[in-house]
mmCIF file of C-alpha atoms in Angstrom:
data_model
loop_
_atom_site.group_PDB
_atom_site.id
_atom_site.type_symbol
_atom_site.label_atom_id
_atom_site.label_comp_id
_atom_site.label_asym_id
_atom_site.label_seq_id
_atom_site.Cartn_x
_atom_site.Cartn_y
_atom_site.Cartn_z
ATOM 1 C CA MET A 1 23.474 -18.541 -6.013
ATOM 2 C CA LEU A 2 19.798 -17.695 -5.545
ATOM 3 C CA LEU A 3 19.893 -18.565 -1.863
ATOM 4 C CA ARG A 4 22.970 -16.397 -1.367
ATOM 5 C CA ALA A 5 21.322 -13.492 -3.208
ATOM 6 C CA ARG A 6 18.119 -13.865 -1.221
ATOM 7 C CA THR A 7 20.032 -13.953 2.075
ATOM 8 C CA GLY A 8 22.182 -10.979 1.076
ATOM 9 C CA THR A 9 19.160 -8.900 0.071
ATOM 10 C CA PHE A 10 17.330 -9.825 3.272
ATOM 11 C CA LEU A 11 20.363 -8.725 5.311
ATOM 12 C CA THR A 12 20.499 -5.480 3.320
ATOM 13 C CA PHE A 13 16.920 -4.725 4.355
ATOM 14 C CA ALA A 14 17.824 -5.610 7.944
ATOM 15 C CA LEU A 15 20.887 -3.333 7.869
ATOM 16 C CA ALA A 16 18.855 -0.410 6.512
ATOM 17 C CA GLY A 17 16.241 -1.022 9.200
ATOM 18 C CA LEU A 18 18.957 -1.154 11.861
ATOM 19 C CA LEU A 19 20.332 2.256 10.860
ATOM 20 C CA THR A 20 16.822 3.715 10.925
ATOM 21 C CA GLY A 21 16.009 2.117 14.269
ATOM 22 C CA VAL A 22 19.143 3.493 15.949
ATOM 23 C CA TRP A 23 18.480 6.931 14.426
ATOM 24 C CA VAL A 24 14.896 7.060 15.692
ATOM 25 C CA ALA A 25 15.667 5.611 19.133
ATOM 26 C CA ARG A 26 18.408 8.156 19.840
ATOM 27 C CA MET A 27 16.476 11.182 18.587
ATOM 28 C CA PRO A 28 16.109 12.510 22.163
ATOM 29 C CA ALA A 29 19.903 12.288 22.494
ATOM 30 C CA LEU A 30 20.260 14.279 19.274
ATOM 31 C CA ALA A 31 18.005 16.989 20.683
ATOM 32 C CA GLU A 32 20.072 17.025 23.877
ATOM 33 C CA LYS A 33 23.373 17.243 21.976
ATOM 34 C CA PHE A 34 22.359 20.297 19.963
ATOM 35 C CA GLY A 35 19.880 21.775 22.443
ATOM 36 C CA THR A 36 17.169 21.807 19.800
ATOM 37 C CA SER A 37 13.449 22.298 20.198
ATOM 38 C CA GLU A 38 10.823 19.836 18.969
ATOM 39 C CA GLY A 39 10.288 22.002 15.902
ATOM 40 C CA GLU A 40 13.997 21.934 15.051
ATOM 41 C CA VAL A 41 14.072 18.161 15.435
ATOM 42 C CA GLY A 42 11.055 18.055 13.097
ATOM 43 C CA ILE A 43 13.075 20.014 10.539
ATOM 44 C CA VAL A 44 15.877 17.442 10.787
ATOM 45 C CA VAL A 45 13.420 14.620 10.059
ATOM 46 C CA LEU A 46 11.844 16.595 7.214
ATOM 47 C CA VAL A 47 15.249 17.286 5.608
ATOM 48 C CA TRP A 48 16.034 13.575 5.767
ATOM 49 C CA GLY A 49 12.743 12.647 4.077
ATOM 50 C CA LEU A 50 13.031 15.344 1.410
ATOM 51 C CA GLY A 51 16.594 14.250 0.642
ATOM 52 C CA ALA A 52 15.378 10.702 0.063
ATOM 53 C CA VAL A 53 12.506 11.785 -2.204
ATOM 54 C CA VAL A 54 14.704 14.155 -4.255
ATOM 55 C CA ALA A 55 17.342 11.467 -4.767
ATOM 56 C CA MET A 56 14.739 8.892 -5.772
ATOM 57 C CA GLN A 57 13.314 11.169 -8.444
ATOM 58 C CA ALA A 58 16.477 12.870 -9.676
ATOM 59 C CA LEU A 59 18.577 9.710 -9.950
ATOM 60 C CA ARG A 60 15.887 7.424 -11.347
ATOM 61 C CA GLY A 61 17.566 7.328 -14.757
ATOM 62 C CA VAL A 62 20.978 6.634 -13.240
ATOM 63 C CA MET A 63 19.463 3.796 -11.255
ATOM 64 C CA ALA A 64 17.944 2.311 -14.394
ATOM 65 C CA ARG A 65 21.292 2.354 -16.205
ATOM 66 C CA ALA A 66 23.408 1.125 -13.296
ATOM 67 C CA GLY A 67 20.967 -1.558 -12.208
ATOM 68 C CA SER A 68 20.141 -2.485 -8.631
ATOM 69 C CA ARG A 69 23.386 -4.376 -8.045
ATOM 70 C CA GLY A 70 25.602 -1.529 -9.234
ATOM 71 C CA ALA A 71 23.586 1.093 -7.348
ATOM 72 C CA LEU A 72 23.588 -0.878 -4.083
ATOM 73 C CA ARG A 73 27.311 -1.516 -4.197
ATOM 74 C CA VAL A 74 27.864 2.247 -4.222
ATOM 75 C CA ALA A 75 24.892 3.600 -2.263
ATOM 76 C CA LEU A 76 25.027 1.287 0.766
ATOM 77 C CA PRO A 77 28.644 2.129 1.750
ATOM 78 C CA LEU A 78 27.967 5.810 1.033
ATOM 79 C CA THR A 79 24.960 5.610 3.360
ATOM 80 C CA ALA A 80 27.230 4.348 6.136
ATOM 81 C CA LEU A 81 29.683 7.220 5.497
ATOM 82 C CA ALA A 82 26.865 9.789 5.519
ATOM 83 C CA TYR A 83 25.598 8.214 8.744
ATOM 84 C CA ALA A 84 29.032 8.748 10.268
ATOM 85 C CA ALA A 85 28.924 12.384 9.121
ATOM 86 C CA VAL A 86 25.605 12.781 10.955
ATOM 87 C CA ALA A 87 27.237 11.413 14.101
ATOM 88 C CA LEU A 88 30.224 13.753 13.860
ATOM 89 C CA ALA A 89 28.385 16.948 12.845
ATOM 90 C CA PRO A 90 29.577 19.691 15.258
ATOM 91 C CA THR A 91 26.753 22.199 14.731
ATOM 92 C CA TYR A 92 23.049 22.161 13.946
ATOM 93 C CA TRP A 93 23.587 23.545 10.431
ATOM 94 C CA SER A 94 26.288 21.016 9.620
ATOM 95 C CA LEU A 95 23.907 18.388 11.003
ATOM 96 C CA LEU A 96 21.262 19.444 8.470
ATOM 97 C CA ALA A 97 23.793 19.113 5.630
ATOM 98 C CA ALA A 98 24.854 15.656 6.838
ATOM 99 C CA VAL A 99 21.242 14.573 7.289
ATOM 100 C CA ALA A 100 20.441 15.696 3.722
ATOM 101 C CA ALA A 101 23.330 13.556 2.438
ATOM 102 C CA PHE A 102 22.175 10.666 4.604
ATOM 103 C CA GLY A 103 18.633 11.000 3.272
ATOM 104 C CA MET A 104 19.801 11.042 -0.349
ATOM 105 C CA THR A 105 22.112 8.033 -0.034
ATOM 106 C CA PHE A 106 19.528 6.167 2.024
ATOM 107 C CA GLY A 107 16.862 6.922 -0.578
ATOM 108 C CA ILE A 108 18.987 5.367 -3.323
ATOM 109 C CA THR A 109 19.763 2.398 -1.086
ATOM 110 C CA ASP A 110 16.060 1.966 -0.393
ATOM 111 C CA ILE A 111 14.947 1.822 -4.013
ATOM 112 C CA ALA A 112 17.979 -0.215 -5.075
ATOM 113 C CA MET A 113 17.424 -2.889 -2.442
ATOM 114 C CA ASN A 114 13.746 -3.095 -3.379
ATOM 115 C CA ALA A 115 14.713 -3.399 -7.045
ATOM 116 C CA GLN A 116 17.233 -6.112 -6.179
ATOM 117 C CA ALA A 117 14.519 -7.904 -4.210
ATOM 118 C CA SER A 118 12.376 -7.753 -7.353
ATOM 119 C CA VAL A 119 15.218 -9.345 -9.349
ATOM 120 C CA VAL A 120 15.510 -12.147 -6.804
ATOM 121 C CA GLU A 121 11.720 -12.559 -6.609
ATOM 122 C CA GLN A 122 11.373 -12.968 -10.361
ATOM 123 C CA ALA A 123 14.277 -15.426 -10.406
ATOM 124 C CA TYR A 124 12.547 -17.471 -7.705
ATOM 125 C CA ARG A 125 9.231 -17.227 -9.573
ATOM 126 C CA ARG A 126 7.383 -16.895 -6.281
ATOM 127 C CA SER A 127 6.550 -14.087 -3.893
ATOM 128 C CA ILE A 128 9.333 -13.211 -1.432
ATOM 129 C CA MET A 129 8.937 -9.413 -1.127
ATOM 130 C CA SER A 130 7.032 -9.461 2.171
ATOM 131 C CA GLY A 131 9.794 -11.609 3.642
ATOM 132 C CA MET A 132 12.359 -9.041 2.556
ATOM 133 C CA HIS A 133 10.412 -6.283 4.280
ATOM 134 C CA ALA A 134 10.229 -8.489 7.379
ATOM 135 C CA GLY A 135 14.009 -8.116 7.393
ATOM 136 C CA TRP A 136 13.487 -4.364 7.652
ATOM 137 C CA CYS A 137 11.198 -4.844 10.666
ATOM 138 C CA ILE A 138 13.764 -7.093 12.370
ATOM 139 C CA GLY A 139 16.506 -4.548 11.710
ATOM 140 C CA ALA A 140 14.412 -1.621 12.937
ATOM 141 C CA MET A 141 13.460 -3.426 16.133
ATOM 142 C CA SER A 142 17.092 -4.430 16.678
ATOM 143 C CA GLY A 143 18.177 -0.845 16.103
ATOM 144 C CA GLY A 144 15.683 0.294 18.712
ATOM 145 C CA LEU A 145 17.134 -2.189 21.198
ATOM 146 C CA VAL A 146 20.655 -0.965 20.396
ATOM 147 C CA GLY A 147 19.422 2.551 21.105
ATOM 148 C CA VAL A 148 17.990 1.458 24.449
ATOM 149 C CA ALA A 149 21.183 -0.404 25.396
ATOM 150 C CA THR A 150 23.516 2.453 24.473
ATOM 151 C CA ALA A 151 21.348 4.927 26.355
ATOM 152 C CA ALA A 152 21.465 2.660 29.421
ATOM 153 C CA LEU A 153 25.271 2.546 29.107
ATOM 154 C CA GLY A 154 25.418 6.317 29.026
ATOM 155 C CA LEU A 155 26.609 6.628 25.419
ATOM 156 C CA GLY A 156 25.558 9.817 23.676
ATOM 157 C CA PHE A 157 24.204 10.385 20.173
ATOM 158 C CA THR A 158 27.643 10.752 18.567
ATOM 159 C CA ALA A 159 29.098 7.530 19.959
ATOM 160 C CA THR A 160 25.980 5.461 19.268
ATOM 161 C CA VAL A 161 25.457 6.554 15.671
ATOM 162 C CA LEU A 162 29.191 6.368 14.905
ATOM 163 C CA LEU A 163 29.364 2.779 16.185
ATOM 164 C CA ALA A 164 26.418 1.844 13.977
ATOM 165 C CA ALA A 165 28.115 3.488 10.977
ATOM 166 C CA LEU A 166 31.392 1.647 11.629
ATOM 167 C CA PHE A 167 29.451 -1.624 11.661
ATOM 168 C CA ALA A 168 27.423 -0.768 8.552
ATOM 169 C CA LEU A 169 30.373 0.188 6.308
ATOM 170 C CA PRO A 170 32.158 -3.208 6.162
ATOM 171 C CA ALA A 171 28.811 -5.016 6.259
ATOM 172 C CA GLY A 172 27.613 -3.045 3.219
ATOM 173 C CA LEU A 173 30.820 -3.777 1.311
ATOM 174 C CA ALA A 174 30.539 -7.488 2.089
ATOM 175 C CA LEU A 175 26.877 -7.678 1.064
ATOM 176 C CA GLY A 176 27.752 -6.197 -2.333
ATOM 177 C CA ARG A 177 29.184 -9.564 -3.383
ATOM 178 C CA THR A 178 25.867 -11.375 -2.868
ATOM 179 C CA TYR A 179 23.584 -9.477 -5.272
ATOM 180 C CA LEU A 180 22.275 -10.866 -8.556
ATOM 181 C CA PRO A 181 23.270 -9.168 -11.806
ATOM 182 C CA ASP A 182 20.731 -7.129 -13.720
ATOM 183 C CA PRO A 183 20.661 -8.833 -17.143
ATOM 184 C CA ASP A 184 18.724 -6.130 -18.969
ATOM 185 C CA ALA A 185 20.484 -3.100 -17.454
ATOM 186 C CA PRO A 186 22.826 -2.600 -20.454
ATOM 187 C CA ALA A 187 19.797 -2.361 -22.760
ATOM 188 C CA GLU A 188 18.602 0.609 -20.760
ATOM 189 C CA ALA A 189 21.846 2.414 -21.451
ATOM 190 C CA GLY A 190 21.301 1.920 -25.152
ATOM 191 C CA THR A 191 18.368 4.280 -25.310
ATOM 192 C CA GLY A 192 20.677 7.134 -26.163
ATOM 193 C CA GLY A 193 20.112 8.855 -22.822
ATOM 194 C CA ARG A 194 16.477 9.656 -23.613
ATOM 195 C CA ARG A 195 14.182 9.435 -20.624
ATOM 196 C CA ARG A 196 11.222 7.342 -21.671
ATOM 197 C CA ARG A 197 7.890 7.599 -19.919
ATOM 198 C CA LEU A 198 7.047 4.818 -17.560
ATOM 199 C CA PRO A 199 3.786 2.934 -18.190
ATOM 200 C CA ALA A 200 0.663 4.386 -16.614
ATOM 201 C CA ALA A 201 0.398 1.191 -14.550
ATOM 202 C CA VAL A 202 3.459 2.265 -12.566
ATOM 203 C CA TYR A 203 1.746 5.489 -11.462
ATOM 204 C CA LEU A 204 -1.451 3.644 -10.537
ATOM 205 C CA ILE A 205 0.586 1.314 -8.350
ATOM 206 C CA GLY A 206 2.393 4.373 -6.979
ATOM 207 C CA VAL A 207 -0.912 5.889 -5.877
ATOM 208 C CA LEU A 208 -1.666 2.722 -3.911
ATOM 209 C CA GLY A 209 1.814 2.844 -2.402
ATOM 210 C CA PHE A 210 1.295 6.513 -1.529
ATOM 211 C CA ILE A 211 -1.882 5.661 0.391
ATOM 212 C CA ALA A 212 -0.240 2.702 2.158
ATOM 213 C CA PHE A 213 2.763 4.774 3.238
ATOM 214 C CA MET A 214 0.414 7.530 4.379
ATOM 215 C CA THR A 215 -1.370 4.994 6.562
ATOM 216 C CA GLU A 216 1.834 3.641 8.122
ATOM 217 C CA GLY A 217 3.293 7.112 8.682
ATOM 218 C CA SER A 218 0.149 8.367 10.356
ATOM 219 C CA ILE A 219 0.099 5.459 12.801
ATOM 220 C CA ALA A 220 3.828 5.773 13.527
ATOM 221 C CA ASP A 221 3.654 9.478 14.367
ATOM 222 C CA TRP A 222 0.288 9.727 16.119
ATOM 223 C CA SER A 223 -0.370 6.403 17.882
ATOM 224 C CA SER A 224 1.253 7.406 21.182
ATOM 225 C CA LEU A 225 -0.475 10.797 21.337
ATOM 226 C CA MET A 226 -3.789 9.185 20.441
ATOM 227 C CA LEU A 227 -3.472 6.738 23.345
ATOM 228 C CA HIS A 228 -2.260 9.373 25.809
ATOM 229 C CA ASP A 229 -4.374 12.411 24.960
ATOM 230 C CA GLU A 230 -7.622 10.804 23.846
ATOM 231 C CA LEU A 231 -7.745 7.663 25.973
ATOM 232 C CA GLY A 232 -5.861 8.789 29.065
ATOM 233 C CA ALA A 233 -3.124 6.163 28.886
ATOM 234 C CA THR A 234 0.025 6.642 30.938
ATOM 235 C CA GLU A 235 3.179 7.533 28.984
ATOM 236 C CA SER A 236 4.557 4.023 29.370
ATOM 237 C CA LEU A 237 1.325 2.421 28.132
ATOM 238 C CA ALA A 238 0.990 4.936 25.303
ATOM 239 C CA ALA A 239 4.533 4.116 24.202
ATOM 240 C CA LEU A 240 3.442 0.509 23.587
ATOM 241 C CA GLY A 241 1.181 1.419 20.679
ATOM 242 C CA TYR A 242 3.843 1.682 17.973
ATOM 243 C CA PRO A 243 6.035 -1.276 19.093
ATOM 244 C CA VAL A 244 2.934 -3.481 19.138
ATOM 245 C CA PHE A 245 2.069 -2.218 15.649
ATOM 246 C CA GLU A 246 5.626 -3.007 14.433
ATOM 247 C CA LEU A 247 5.559 -6.459 16.011
ATOM 248 C CA ALA A 248 2.315 -7.227 14.191
ATOM 249 C CA MET A 249 3.863 -5.901 10.957
ATOM 250 C CA LEU A 250 6.762 -8.318 11.382
ATOM 251 C CA ILE A 251 4.452 -11.289 12.008
ATOM 252 C CA GLY A 252 2.286 -10.386 9.022
ATOM 253 C CA ARG A 253 5.247 -9.985 6.684
ATOM 254 C CA LEU A 254 6.708 -13.330 7.672
ATOM 255 C CA VAL A 255 3.557 -15.048 6.345
ATOM 256 C CA GLY A 256 2.508 -12.450 3.748
ATOM 257 C CA ASP A 257 4.220 -14.152 0.806
ATOM 258 C CA ARG A 258 2.488 -17.467 1.479
ATOM 259 C CA VAL A 259 -0.875 -15.734 1.756
ATOM 260 C CA ARG A 260 -0.306 -13.901 -1.529
ATOM 261 C CA MET A 261 0.609 -17.128 -3.303
ATOM 262 C CA ARG A 262 -2.470 -18.830 -1.941
ATOM 263 C CA ILE A 263 -5.164 -16.201 -2.564
ATOM 264 C CA GLY A 264 -3.668 -13.956 -5.260
ATOM 265 C CA THR A 265 -2.604 -10.327 -5.368
ATOM 266 C CA ARG A 266 -5.983 -8.605 -5.776
ATOM 267 C CA ARG A 267 -7.633 -10.512 -2.935
ATOM 268 C CA LEU A 268 -4.610 -9.877 -0.722
ATOM 269 C CA LEU A 269 -4.749 -6.110 -1.284
ATOM 270 C CA ALA A 270 -8.528 -5.944 -0.904
ATOM 271 C CA GLY A 271 -8.411 -7.988 2.296
ATOM 272 C CA ALA A 272 -5.553 -5.887 3.658
ATOM 273 C CA GLY A 273 -7.513 -2.700 2.984
ATOM 274 C CA LEU A 274 -10.662 -3.970 4.663
ATOM 275 C CA GLY A 275 -8.705 -5.421 7.580
ATOM 276 C CA THR A 276 -6.843 -2.149 8.077
ATOM 277 C CA ALA A 277 -10.118 -0.222 8.038
ATOM 278 C CA ALA A 278 -11.567 -2.594 10.649
ATOM 279 C CA GLY A 279 -8.481 -2.358 12.853
ATOM 280 C CA MET A 280 -8.336 1.431 12.751
ATOM 281 C CA ALA A 281 -12.099 1.687 13.311
ATOM 282 C CA LEU A 282 -11.516 -0.316 16.482
ATOM 283 C CA VAL A 283 -8.789 2.168 17.471
ATOM 284 C CA VAL A 284 -10.929 5.243 16.768
ATOM 285 C CA LEU A 285 -14.021 3.867 18.534
ATOM 286 C CA SER A 286 -12.212 2.144 21.405
ATOM 287 C CA PRO A 287 -13.330 3.014 24.934
ATOM 288 C CA THR A 288 -9.975 2.166 26.546
ATOM 289 C CA ALA A 289 -6.294 2.280 25.642
ATOM 290 C CA HIS A 290 -5.971 -1.514 25.837
ATOM 291 C CA VAL A 291 -8.669 -1.990 23.201
ATOM 292 C CA ALA A 292 -6.978 0.624 21.008
ATOM 293 C CA ILE A 293 -3.631 -1.199 21.293
ATOM 294 C CA ALA A 294 -5.387 -4.383 20.175
ATOM 295 C CA GLY A 295 -6.671 -2.379 17.208
ATOM 296 C CA PHE A 296 -3.137 -1.256 16.365
ATOM 297 C CA PHE A 297 -2.016 -4.888 16.462
ATOM 298 C CA LEU A 298 -4.790 -5.943 14.083
ATOM 299 C CA THR A 299 -3.942 -3.038 11.781
ATOM 300 C CA GLY A 300 -0.248 -3.902 11.648
ATOM 301 C CA LEU A 301 -1.042 -7.543 10.967
ATOM 302 C CA VAL A 302 -2.814 -6.714 7.694
ATOM 303 C CA VAL A 303 -1.515 -3.359 6.431
ATOM 304 C CA CYS A 304 2.030 -4.748 6.430
ATOM 305 C CA VAL A 305 1.580 -6.559 3.097
ATOM 306 C CA VAL A 306 0.471 -3.539 1.073
ATOM 307 C CA VAL A 307 3.825 -1.758 0.658
ATOM 308 C CA PRO A 308 5.818 -4.924 -0.254
ATOM 309 C CA THR A 309 3.113 -5.902 -2.750
ATOM 310 C CA THR A 310 3.153 -2.498 -4.471
ATOM 311 C CA ILE A 311 6.956 -2.686 -4.738
ATOM 312 C CA SER A 312 6.667 -6.193 -6.173
ATOM 313 C CA LEU A 313 4.055 -5.029 -8.700
ATOM 314 C CA ALA A 314 6.249 -2.083 -9.692
ATOM 315 C CA GLY A 315 9.017 -4.498 -10.616
ATOM 316 C CA THR A 316 6.752 -6.245 -13.132
ATOM 317 C CA ALA A 317 4.786 -3.239 -14.437
ATOM 318 C CA ALA A 318 7.799 -2.065 -16.463
ATOM 319 C CA PRO A 319 9.724 -5.285 -17.181
ATOM 320 C CA ASP A 320 12.397 -3.470 -19.193
ATOM 321 C CA ARG A 321 12.977 -0.846 -16.463
ATOM 322 C CA PRO A 322 11.976 -2.268 -13.078
ATOM 323 C CA ALA A 323 14.552 -0.180 -11.185
ATOM 324 C CA ALA A 324 13.062 3.044 -12.545
ATOM 325 C CA ALA A 325 9.547 1.780 -11.782
ATOM 326 C CA VAL A 326 10.496 0.854 -8.220
ATOM 327 C CA ALA A 327 12.133 4.274 -7.818
ATOM 328 C CA GLN A 328 8.952 6.017 -8.965
ATOM 329 C CA VAL A 329 6.682 4.004 -6.678
ATOM 330 C CA GLY A 330 9.157 4.435 -3.821
ATOM 331 C CA ALA A 331 9.267 8.219 -4.296
ATOM 332 C CA MET A 332 5.467 8.422 -4.342
ATOM 333 C CA GLY A 333 5.352 6.245 -1.231
ATOM 334 C CA TYR A 334 7.799 8.468 0.631
ATOM 335 C CA GLY A 335 5.638 11.421 -0.315
ATOM 336 C CA GLY A 336 2.742 9.728 1.460
ATOM 337 C CA LEU A 337 4.971 8.970 4.432
ATOM 338 C CA LEU A 338 5.758 12.671 4.774
ATOM 339 C CA LEU A 339 2.248 13.932 4.031
ATOM 340 C CA GLY A 340 0.219 11.480 6.135
ATOM 341 C CA PRO A 341 1.215 12.764 9.586
ATOM 342 C CA VAL A 342 0.720 16.365 8.392
ATOM 343 C CA VAL A 343 -2.855 15.628 7.231
ATOM 344 C CA VAL A 344 -3.668 13.898 10.515
ATOM 345 C CA GLY A 345 -2.217 16.815 12.467
ATOM 346 C CA PHE A 346 -4.234 19.349 10.483
ATOM 347 C CA LEU A 347 -7.469 17.411 11.004
ATOM 348 C CA ALA A 348 -6.667 16.923 14.685
ATOM 349 C CA ASP A 349 -6.253 20.680 15.134
ATOM 350 C CA ALA A 350 -9.516 21.359 13.297
ATOM 351 C CA THR A 351 -11.540 18.643 15.066
ATOM 352 C CA SER A 352 -9.969 16.117 17.423
ATOM 353 C CA LEU A 353 -7.057 13.691 17.350
ATOM 354 C CA ARG A 354 -9.488 10.779 17.355
ATOM 355 C CA LEU A 355 -11.102 12.039 14.145
ATOM 356 C CA GLY A 356 -7.718 12.948 12.699
ATOM 357 C CA VAL A 357 -6.453 9.388 13.124
ATOM 358 C CA GLY A 358 -9.787 8.233 11.717
ATOM 359 C CA VAL A 359 -8.660 9.395 8.271
ATOM 360 C CA VAL A 360 -6.640 6.161 8.153
ATOM 361 C CA VAL A 361 -9.944 4.255 7.941
ATOM 362 C CA VAL A 362 -10.800 6.160 4.770
ATOM 363 C CA LEU A 363 -7.325 5.543 3.343
ATOM 364 C CA ALA A 364 -7.649 1.828 4.032
ATOM 365 C CA LEU A 365 -11.001 1.667 2.239
ATOM 366 C CA LEU A 366 -9.349 3.362 -0.742
ATOM 367 C CA ILE A 367 -6.746 0.572 -0.774
ATOM 368 C CA ALA A 368 -9.501 -2.052 -0.763
ATOM 369 C CA ALA A 369 -11.393 -0.276 -3.550
ATOM 370 C CA GLY A 370 -8.246 0.278 -5.605
ATOM 371 C CA ALA A 371 -7.235 -3.394 -5.463
ATOM 372 C CA ARG A 372 -9.599 -4.268 -8.330
ATOM 373 C CA PHE A 373 -7.912 -1.708 -10.586
ATOM 374 C CA VAL A 374 -4.328 -2.760 -9.866
ATOM 375 C CA PRO A 375 -2.663 -3.753 -13.154
ATOM 376 C CA LEU A 376 -1.132 -7.216 -13.045
ATOM 377 C CA GLY A 377 1.625 -7.520 -15.609
ATOM 378 C CA GLU A 378 3.278 -10.754 -16.647
ATOM 379 C CA GLY A 379 4.602 -12.496 -13.554
ATOM 380 C CA ALA A 380 2.895 -10.056 -11.195
ATOM 381 C CA ASP A 381 0.219 -12.386 -9.828
ATOM 382 C CA LEU A 382 2.541 -15.157 -8.776
ATOM 383 C CA ALA A 383 -0.257 -17.106 -7.133
ATOM 384 C CA ALA A 384 -1.499 -18.807 -10.260
ATOM 385 C CA ALA A 385 1.741 -19.356 -12.195
ATOM 386 C CA PRO A 386 2.283 -22.883 -13.548
ATOM 387 C CA TYR A 387 5.583 -24.726 -13.481
ATOM 388 C CA VAL A 388 8.112 -23.198 -15.840
ATOM 389 C CA PRO A 389 11.068 -25.283 -17.023
ATOM 390 C CA GLY A 390 14.423 -23.680 -16.152
ATOM 391 C CA ARG A 391 16.969 -22.841 -18.792
ATOM 392 C CA ASP A 392 19.392 -25.313 -17.306
ATOM 393 C CA GLY A 393 16.831 -28.085 -17.627
ATOM 394 C CA ALA A 394 15.702 -27.977 -14.030
ATOM 395 C CA ASP A 395 12.194 -26.979 -13.118
ATOM 396 C CA ALA A 396 11.789 -23.524 -11.671
ATOM 397 C CA PRO A 397 8.965 -23.281 -9.165
ATOM 398 C CA ALA A 398 5.738 -21.468 -9.748
ATOM 399 C CA ALA A 399 4.619 -19.094 -7.061
ATOM 400 C CA GLY A 400 1.321 -20.735 -6.322
ATOM 401 C CA ASN A 401 2.645 -24.272 -6.047
ATOM 402 C CA GLU A 402 3.930 -24.572 -2.511
ATOM 403 C CA ALA A 403 5.652 -27.844 -3.221
ATOM 404 C CA ALA A 404 7.782 -26.022 -5.755
ATOM 405 C CA GLY A 405 9.353 -23.752 -3.178
ATOM 406 C CA ASN A 406 12.175 -26.154 -2.392
ATOM 407 C CA LYS A 407 13.230 -26.285 -6.024
ATOM 408 C CA ALA A 408 13.734 -22.533 -6.318
ATOM 409 C CA ALA A 409 16.923 -22.295 -4.300
ATOM 410 C CA GLY A 410 18.526 -24.978 -6.411
ATOM 411 C CA ASN A 411 17.986 -23.184 -9.694
ATOM 412 C CA GLU A 412 21.467 -21.940 -10.455
ATOM 413 C CA ALA A 413 20.463 -20.329 -13.730
ATOM 414 C CA ALA A 414 19.942 -16.988 -12.020
ATOM 415 C CA GLY A 415 23.575 -16.830 -11.001
ATOM 416 C CA GLY A 416 24.851 -16.781 -14.560
ATOM 417 C CA GLU A 417 22.727 -15.432 -17.370
ATOM 418 C CA ALA A 418 19.253 -15.481 -15.847
ATOM 419 C CA ALA A 419 16.645 -17.553 -14.128
ATOM 420 C CA PRO A 420 13.283 -18.100 -15.849
ATOM 421 C CA LYS A 421 12.141 -14.621 -16.875
ATOM 422 C CA PRO A 422 14.386 -12.609 -14.537
ATOM 423 C CA VAL A 423 13.640 -8.948 -14.114
ATOM 424 C CA ALA A 424 16.435 -6.469 -14.523
ATOM 425 C CA ALA A 425 16.830 -3.461 -12.329
#
């Protein structure tokens, strides 16, 4: 049961990444279809991001009552339908309406799949969140390749996005059968509809997530221009900056859980902050484009663990309402994702693009400094957890004991009532 839930959640992350990758890769085709300017394409992306943030905040209470399983079973198929609406939109204004719906449904899917990953992680009693986010990287890279292949075949934006939607709809319905239940979700509904304040720890974690998302967004949007305009790279070489960064993110996330279990959460975050600062300092000070690309690789290798770790911490900071906590941290993170590129652009206009991108160094140092203040609730620092006997008599593995990892998948308690100390969503 646990293995099936872990696989299903991983594939959900991969499917969400696939939809995003196709969407980003075929953005030039979207501009060609509607004859839009760069500014109008920017508005499309902004509407998508705002839709996600609004849905995350407005539906936080609904998420808490429905639980991650219930929310995903509805939101993921709706995301595929909204994606199809984006593909079929006949005019620019109808496109904006479809993109807003896509952003809202995708936002709910995003927080619900992270909350479900928190449920699975707590059932396993060891860190798996970075591995889940590696699924996103694999999906996004695959989506990019689908975009390249469909462009080579001469398929336009409508056909490409519609094909992806037709694949995602049955896949989303099938994945709905793999998710773990949210044992404490009914208790949330018993609060009489009152919206209780989340613990202050959730907002502190959200600030860290905000900074991490700001860092990733800034690199995603400005890496190519930095390489081309500041370092004189050709367009083809400049285009390598972000894929190299994503590849490093994937590699780092595949091993991030093991590193967290070995050294602990605070040291992981502090090291990631310092490593990111070093990598981006190399980018900002690099004399050539090749050195800068190496800096982007180093940055991706270490910054990749920050977002999954903040999501994991959110799931334990409010044990009675992890879905609402994940939604809050996710909304704050998306705010950073939207704001980061704007801040870099403003600084680049006022000074230079090299100095504008250099703000990421400061953000990374803030992550390193903030690591010591991160609240670690019960079960949050999975690195030092001892063995905990399972309710069915079997031993559930502790996060820090690597030999225990093989026992986790066999703990069937999570499939019925709960695994040792499961977290609801």
